Short mmCIF file of N, CA and C and ligand atoms in Angstrom, two decimals:
data_model
loop_
_atom_site.label_atom_id
_atom_site.label_comp_id
_atom_site.label_asym_id
_atom_site.label_seq_id
_atom_site.Cartn_x
_atom_site.Cartn_y
_atom_site.Cartn_z
N UNK A 1 29.53 91.36 -40.24
CA UNK A 1 30.97 90.73 -40.69
C UNK A 1 30.57 90.57 -42.35
N UNK A 2 31.79 91.26 -43.20
CA UNK A 2 31.76 90.82 -44.64
C UNK A 2 32.80 89.80 -44.63
N UNK A 3 32.23 89.29 -46.27
CA UNK A 3 32.87 88.03 -46.62
C UNK A 3 33.90 88.70 -47.75
N UNK A 4 35.10 87.94 -47.74
CA UNK A 4 36.16 88.11 -48.87
C UNK A 4 35.39 88.11 -50.37
N UNK A 5 34.89 86.74 -50.43
CA UNK A 5 34.46 86.60 -51.90
C UNK A 5 33.00 86.97 -52.30
N UNK A 6 32.14 87.98 -51.21
CA UNK A 6 31.09 88.30 -51.75
C UNK A 6 30.73 89.71 -52.30
N UNK A 7 30.11 89.75 -53.86
CA UNK A 7 30.28 91.01 -54.12
C UNK A 7 29.37 92.35 -53.34
N UNK A 8 28.51 91.77 -52.84
CA UNK A 8 27.41 92.59 -52.25
C UNK A 8 28.23 93.21 -51.02
N UNK A 9 28.87 92.30 -50.00
CA UNK A 9 29.52 92.85 -49.02
C UNK A 9 30.95 94.27 -49.71
N UNK A 10 31.23 93.73 -50.78
CA UNK A 10 32.38 94.83 -51.28
C UNK A 10 31.48 96.17 -51.67
N UNK A 11 30.16 95.48 -52.37
CA UNK A 11 29.65 96.98 -52.87
C UNK A 11 29.56 98.03 -51.27
N UNK A 12 29.03 97.00 -50.53
CA UNK A 12 28.49 97.75 -49.18
C UNK A 12 29.88 98.31 -48.20
N UNK A 13 30.93 97.88 -48.48
CA UNK A 13 32.26 98.41 -48.07
C UNK A 13 32.59 99.90 -48.99
N UNK A 14 32.21 99.69 -50.32
CA UNK A 14 32.36 100.97 -51.21
C UNK A 14 33.93 100.15 -51.82
N UNK A 15 34.03 98.80 -51.95
CA UNK A 15 35.42 98.46 -52.35
C UNK A 15 34.55 98.65 -54.20
N UNK A 16 33.62 97.81 -54.42
CA UNK A 16 33.18 98.02 -55.77
C UNK A 16 32.00 99.19 -56.22
N UNK A 17 32.14 99.98 -57.01
CA UNK A 17 30.98 101.03 -57.27
C UNK A 17 29.82 100.69 -57.45
N UNK A 18 29.06 101.55 -57.06
CA UNK A 18 27.70 101.30 -57.48
C UNK A 18 26.83 102.52 -57.24
N UNK A 19 25.65 102.75 -58.04
CA UNK A 19 24.91 103.91 -57.99
C UNK A 19 24.39 103.60 -56.71
N UNK A 20 24.74 104.55 -55.97
CA UNK A 20 23.72 104.59 -54.58
C UNK A 20 22.76 105.41 -54.49
N UNK A 21 21.62 104.58 -53.63
CA UNK A 21 20.01 105.43 -53.69
C UNK A 21 19.87 105.76 -52.35
N UNK A 22 20.20 104.83 -51.58
CA UNK A 22 20.14 105.41 -49.89
C UNK A 22 21.24 104.92 -49.14
N UNK A 23 21.77 105.27 -47.96
CA UNK A 23 22.62 104.57 -47.33
C UNK A 23 22.37 104.90 -45.89
N UNK A 24 22.30 104.22 -44.37
CA UNK A 24 22.52 104.50 -43.40
C UNK A 24 23.47 103.70 -42.81
N UNK A 25 23.62 103.37 -41.32
CA UNK A 25 24.98 102.68 -40.93
C UNK A 25 24.34 101.16 -41.24
N UNK A 26 23.59 100.88 -41.48
CA UNK A 26 23.03 99.03 -41.57
C UNK A 26 22.48 98.97 -43.02
N UNK A 27 22.55 99.67 -43.63
CA UNK A 27 21.98 99.44 -45.11
C UNK A 27 22.48 100.25 -45.85
N UNK A 28 22.37 99.89 -47.36
CA UNK A 28 22.77 100.12 -48.50
C UNK A 28 21.55 99.66 -49.85
N UNK A 29 21.21 100.82 -50.31
CA UNK A 29 20.42 100.23 -51.48
C UNK A 29 21.15 101.14 -52.69
N UNK A 30 21.04 100.76 -54.03
CA UNK A 30 21.60 100.73 -55.13
C UNK A 30 20.65 100.40 -56.40
N UNK A 31 21.28 101.12 -57.03
CA UNK A 31 20.79 100.86 -58.80
C UNK A 31 20.82 99.26 -58.83
N UNK A 32 20.26 98.30 -59.64
CA UNK A 32 20.66 97.12 -60.16
C UNK A 32 21.16 97.46 -61.07
N UNK A 33 21.99 96.57 -61.50
CA UNK A 33 23.05 96.72 -62.86
C UNK A 33 22.62 96.10 -63.92
N UNK A 34 21.12 95.50 -64.03
CA UNK A 34 20.56 95.09 -65.06
C UNK A 34 19.10 95.06 -64.58
N UNK A 35 18.69 96.07 -64.89
CA UNK A 35 17.24 96.73 -64.45
C UNK A 35 15.95 95.84 -64.78
N UNK A 36 15.69 95.44 -64.58
CA UNK A 36 13.97 94.51 -64.81
C UNK A 36 12.77 95.40 -64.88
N UNK A 37 12.60 96.92 -64.55
CA UNK A 37 11.70 97.86 -64.43
C UNK A 37 12.19 99.07 -64.44
N UNK A 38 11.55 100.31 -65.13
CA UNK A 38 11.99 101.69 -65.13
C UNK A 38 12.67 101.73 -63.73
N UNK A 39 12.61 101.42 -62.12
CA UNK A 39 12.78 101.22 -61.32
C UNK A 39 13.37 100.07 -60.88
N UNK A 40 14.54 99.72 -60.50
CA UNK A 40 15.04 98.54 -60.29
C UNK A 40 15.99 98.85 -58.73
N UNK A 41 16.15 98.56 -58.05
CA UNK A 41 16.44 99.05 -56.76
C UNK A 41 16.99 97.89 -55.72
N UNK A 42 18.20 97.65 -55.54
CA UNK A 42 18.44 96.32 -54.50
C UNK A 42 18.87 96.96 -53.22
N UNK A 43 18.38 96.54 -52.25
CA UNK A 43 18.26 96.99 -50.82
C UNK A 43 19.19 95.95 -49.91
N UNK A 44 20.51 96.26 -49.65
CA UNK A 44 21.12 95.22 -48.40
C UNK A 44 21.32 95.46 -47.19
N UNK A 45 21.62 94.37 -46.51
CA UNK A 45 21.90 94.75 -45.11
C UNK A 45 23.77 94.80 -45.26
N UNK A 46 24.39 96.10 -44.74
CA UNK A 46 25.91 95.66 -44.74
C UNK A 46 26.30 94.55 -43.87
N UNK A 47 25.64 94.12 -43.01
CA UNK A 47 26.53 92.65 -42.75
C UNK A 47 26.06 91.80 -43.57
N UNK A 48 26.91 90.66 -43.79
CA UNK A 48 26.66 89.42 -44.43
C UNK A 48 25.52 88.46 -43.75
N UNK A 49 24.56 88.02 -44.58
CA UNK A 49 23.79 87.22 -44.26
C UNK A 49 22.92 86.58 -45.43
N UNK A 50 23.26 85.21 -45.52
CA UNK A 50 23.20 84.18 -47.02
C UNK A 50 21.72 84.57 -47.78
N UNK A 51 21.11 84.33 -47.20
CA UNK A 51 19.65 84.66 -47.33
C UNK A 51 18.28 85.38 -46.43
N UNK A 52 17.53 85.10 -46.97
CA UNK A 52 16.38 85.73 -45.86
C UNK A 52 16.14 84.80 -44.89
N UNK A 53 16.24 83.79 -45.08
CA UNK A 53 16.21 82.94 -43.87
C UNK A 53 17.21 83.09 -43.04
N UNK A 54 18.61 83.27 -42.97
CA UNK A 54 19.63 83.47 -42.52
C UNK A 54 19.31 84.98 -41.72
N UNK A 55 19.01 85.92 -42.20
CA UNK A 55 18.77 86.84 -41.68
C UNK A 55 17.38 86.90 -40.50
N UNK A 56 16.03 86.14 -40.83
CA UNK A 56 15.24 86.07 -40.09
C UNK A 56 15.69 84.93 -38.86
N UNK A 57 16.64 84.44 -38.78
CA UNK A 57 16.99 83.80 -37.74
C UNK A 57 18.29 84.30 -36.48
N UNK A 58 19.09 85.34 -37.51
CA UNK A 58 20.27 85.86 -36.54
C UNK A 58 20.37 87.24 -36.82
N UNK A 59 19.16 88.04 -37.41
CA UNK A 59 19.60 89.60 -37.94
C UNK A 59 18.17 90.17 -38.03
N UNK A 60 17.31 89.76 -37.08
CA UNK A 60 15.61 90.52 -37.07
C UNK A 60 15.98 91.84 -37.18
N UNK A 61 16.60 92.55 -36.37
CA UNK A 61 16.86 93.79 -36.20
C UNK A 61 17.42 94.52 -37.62
N UNK A 62 18.09 93.78 -38.40
CA UNK A 62 18.96 94.17 -39.63
C UNK A 62 17.53 94.21 -40.86
N UNK A 63 16.75 93.16 -40.34
CA UNK A 63 15.64 92.75 -41.66
C UNK A 63 15.26 93.80 -41.26
N UNK A 64 14.48 94.14 -40.34
CA UNK A 64 13.70 95.69 -39.99
C UNK A 64 14.28 96.86 -40.40
N UNK A 65 15.80 96.84 -40.46
CA UNK A 65 16.59 97.83 -40.82
C UNK A 65 16.52 98.05 -42.44
N UNK A 66 16.28 96.29 -43.18
CA UNK A 66 15.75 96.71 -44.25
C UNK A 66 14.65 97.12 -44.72
N UNK A 67 13.87 97.07 -44.28
CA UNK A 67 12.51 97.48 -44.32
C UNK A 67 12.34 98.89 -44.44
N UNK A 68 12.75 99.62 -43.36
CA UNK A 68 12.97 100.90 -43.29
C UNK A 68 13.87 101.39 -44.59
N UNK A 69 14.87 100.94 -45.17
CA UNK A 69 15.58 101.23 -46.38
C UNK A 69 14.62 101.09 -47.48
N UNK A 70 13.79 100.00 -47.50
CA UNK A 70 12.91 99.93 -48.84
C UNK A 70 11.81 101.26 -48.53
N UNK A 71 11.61 101.76 -47.52
CA UNK A 71 11.06 102.98 -47.69
C UNK A 71 11.24 104.21 -47.68
N UNK A 72 12.74 104.30 -47.55
CA UNK A 72 13.40 105.10 -47.76
C UNK A 72 13.67 105.30 -49.53
N UNK A 73 13.79 104.09 -50.35
CA UNK A 73 14.00 103.79 -51.59
C UNK A 73 12.61 104.04 -52.18
N UNK A 74 11.35 103.74 -51.57
CA UNK A 74 10.40 104.53 -52.38
C UNK A 74 9.86 105.82 -52.49
N UNK A 75 10.09 106.44 -51.43
CA UNK A 75 10.34 107.64 -51.17
C UNK A 75 11.23 108.42 -52.18
N UNK A 76 12.24 107.78 -52.30
CA UNK A 76 13.23 108.47 -53.21
C UNK A 76 13.30 108.59 -54.32
N UNK A 77 12.36 107.50 -54.78
CA UNK A 77 11.88 107.10 -56.49
C UNK A 77 10.68 107.70 -56.76
N UNK A 78 9.87 108.51 -55.72
CA UNK A 78 8.88 108.84 -55.81
C UNK A 78 7.50 107.41 -56.38
N UNK A 79 7.40 106.42 -55.36
CA UNK A 79 6.47 105.15 -55.70
C UNK A 79 5.40 105.26 -54.97
N UNK A 80 5.60 106.00 -54.20
CA UNK A 80 4.37 105.78 -53.36
C UNK A 80 2.75 106.09 -53.85
N UNK A 81 2.89 107.02 -54.64
CA UNK A 81 1.10 106.94 -55.38
C UNK A 81 0.84 105.76 -56.18
N UNK A 82 1.60 105.57 -57.33
CA UNK A 82 1.45 104.30 -57.87
C UNK A 82 1.96 102.76 -57.41
N UNK A 83 2.62 102.57 -56.19
CA UNK A 83 2.88 101.39 -55.91
C UNK A 83 4.17 100.85 -56.51
N UNK A 84 4.41 99.61 -56.17
CA UNK A 84 5.63 99.06 -56.58
C UNK A 84 5.75 97.72 -55.98
N UNK A 85 6.82 96.92 -56.42
CA UNK A 85 6.60 95.18 -55.84
C UNK A 85 7.98 95.05 -55.34
N UNK A 86 8.02 94.34 -54.30
CA UNK A 86 9.12 93.84 -53.49
C UNK A 86 9.59 92.23 -54.11
N UNK A 87 10.84 92.05 -54.52
CA UNK A 87 10.99 90.66 -54.15
C UNK A 87 11.97 90.47 -53.93
N UNK A 88 11.94 88.80 -53.14
CA UNK A 88 13.32 88.38 -52.45
C UNK A 88 13.25 87.12 -53.47
N UNK A 89 14.55 86.97 -53.80
CA UNK A 89 14.47 85.26 -54.15
C UNK A 89 15.31 84.60 -53.52
N UNK A 90 15.02 83.51 -53.00
CA UNK A 90 15.82 82.63 -52.06
C UNK A 90 16.43 81.28 -52.55
N UNK A 91 17.56 80.89 -52.66
CA UNK A 91 17.65 79.63 -52.74
C UNK A 91 17.61 79.24 -54.24
N UNK A 92 17.77 77.69 -54.62
CA UNK A 92 17.96 77.58 -56.14
C UNK A 92 16.61 77.56 -56.98
N UNK A 93 15.87 77.04 -55.97
CA UNK A 93 14.28 77.31 -56.55
C UNK A 93 13.85 78.53 -56.78
N UNK A 94 14.31 79.45 -56.03
CA UNK A 94 13.64 80.49 -56.24
C UNK A 94 15.02 81.58 -56.93
N UNK A 95 15.70 81.18 -57.80
CA UNK A 95 16.83 81.67 -58.71
C UNK A 95 17.83 82.50 -58.17
N UNK A 96 18.13 82.58 -56.36
CA UNK A 96 18.53 83.60 -55.88
C UNK A 96 20.24 83.49 -56.52
N UNK A 97 21.06 84.42 -57.18
CA UNK A 97 21.54 84.28 -57.87
C UNK A 97 23.43 85.11 -57.16
N UNK A 98 22.83 86.03 -55.94
CA UNK A 98 23.72 86.24 -55.29
C UNK A 98 23.60 86.27 -53.91
N UNK A 99 24.45 85.29 -53.46
CA UNK A 99 23.81 84.56 -51.90
C UNK A 99 24.54 85.57 -50.49
N UNK A 100 24.15 87.11 -50.85
CA UNK A 100 23.82 88.05 -49.64
C UNK A 100 22.58 88.45 -49.87
N UNK A 101 21.79 88.31 -48.79
CA UNK A 101 20.27 88.82 -48.86
C UNK A 101 20.08 90.32 -49.55
N UNK A 102 18.99 90.34 -50.14
CA UNK A 102 18.65 91.65 -50.90
C UNK A 102 17.09 91.69 -51.13
N UNK A 103 17.00 92.84 -50.96
CA UNK A 103 14.96 92.95 -51.52
C UNK A 103 15.26 93.82 -53.03
N UNK A 104 14.62 92.93 -53.66
CA UNK A 104 14.80 93.61 -55.36
C UNK A 104 13.29 95.04 -55.13
N UNK A 105 13.53 96.43 -55.42
CA UNK A 105 12.37 97.27 -55.32
C UNK A 105 11.97 97.50 -56.96
N UNK A 106 10.63 97.07 -57.37
CA UNK A 106 10.57 97.03 -58.53
C UNK A 106 9.29 98.12 -58.83
N UNK A 107 9.39 98.78 -59.67
CA UNK A 107 8.39 99.82 -60.06
C UNK A 107 8.68 100.88 -61.21
N UNK A 108 8.03 102.09 -60.87
CA UNK A 108 8.13 103.33 -62.00
C UNK A 108 7.31 103.01 -63.59
N UNK A 109 6.72 102.05 -63.47
CA UNK A 109 5.72 101.44 -64.61
C UNK A 109 4.72 100.42 -64.23
N UNK A 110 3.99 99.98 -65.11
CA UNK A 110 2.97 99.18 -64.66
C UNK A 110 3.82 97.89 -64.71
N UNK A 111 3.52 96.95 -64.16
CA UNK A 111 4.29 95.63 -63.63
C UNK A 111 3.61 94.47 -64.12
N UNK A 112 4.50 93.23 -64.40
CA UNK A 112 3.54 92.33 -65.26
C UNK A 112 2.64 91.49 -63.86
N UNK A 113 1.47 91.52 -64.26
CA UNK A 113 0.30 90.53 -63.21
C UNK A 113 0.86 89.12 -62.75
N UNK A 114 1.76 88.70 -63.66
CA UNK A 114 2.51 87.39 -63.58
C UNK A 114 3.87 87.43 -62.62
N UNK A 115 3.82 86.49 -61.60
CA UNK A 115 4.74 86.48 -60.48
C UNK A 115 5.89 85.78 -61.12
N UNK A 116 5.29 84.55 -61.22
CA UNK A 116 6.29 83.27 -61.13
C UNK A 116 6.96 82.90 -62.57
P1 LIG B 201 19.24 87.29 -57.58
O1 LIG B 201 18.86 86.97 -58.67
O2 LIG B 201 17.66 87.59 -57.11
O3 LIG B 201 20.33 87.02 -56.62
O4 LIG B 201 19.80 89.20 -57.76
C1 LIG B 201 20.51 89.40 -57.97
C2 LIG B 201 20.68 90.81 -58.38
O5 LIG B 201 22.14 91.26 -58.46
C3 LIG B 201 20.28 90.93 -60.06
O6 LIG B 201 19.53 91.64 -60.22
C4 LIG B 201 21.52 91.47 -60.71
O7 LIG B 201 21.51 92.31 -62.05
C5 LIG B 201 22.31 92.52 -59.31
N1 LIG B 201 23.55 92.61 -59.68
C6 LIG B 201 24.76 91.72 -59.84
N2 LIG B 201 25.65 92.16 -59.30
C7 LIG B 201 25.50 93.69 -59.41
C8 LIG B 201 26.51 94.85 -59.26
N3 LIG B 201 27.76 94.93 -59.35
N4 LIG B 201 26.05 96.07 -59.05
C9 LIG B 201 24.49 96.34 -58.99
N5 LIG B 201 23.80 94.81 -59.44
C10 LIG B 201 24.23 93.41 -59.27
#
């Protein structure tokens, strides 16, 4: 189900343009508009889930599909050899700004040791 006021639902539906990296029936991956590393791609389920807790409770198959999408992005961006970082921000302490679950795939350069 898509939410009318959710930007990632609109991107997943093709109503807002994005720079697509990977797509299948369940998942879309696209370039982050404000990249924090040389490679910064967002992987989102096409179905709306608020956050990682929501999808882990009622969409475990879609969560698995997101991880398959992560693998596709990693291969598409050539990140297997040198590695990468996955980030999921959840809720206010986690500074989640878009309330549609997404995984950040960051890489293409040496990343900071600091994670917080
Ligand atoms: P978070 O803070 O974890 O919720 O991450 C949300 C991410 O979405 C941020 O890195 C934003 O730069 C990114 N973002 C917001 N709007 C768009 C958009 N229209 N296209 C691509 N990335 C976006």
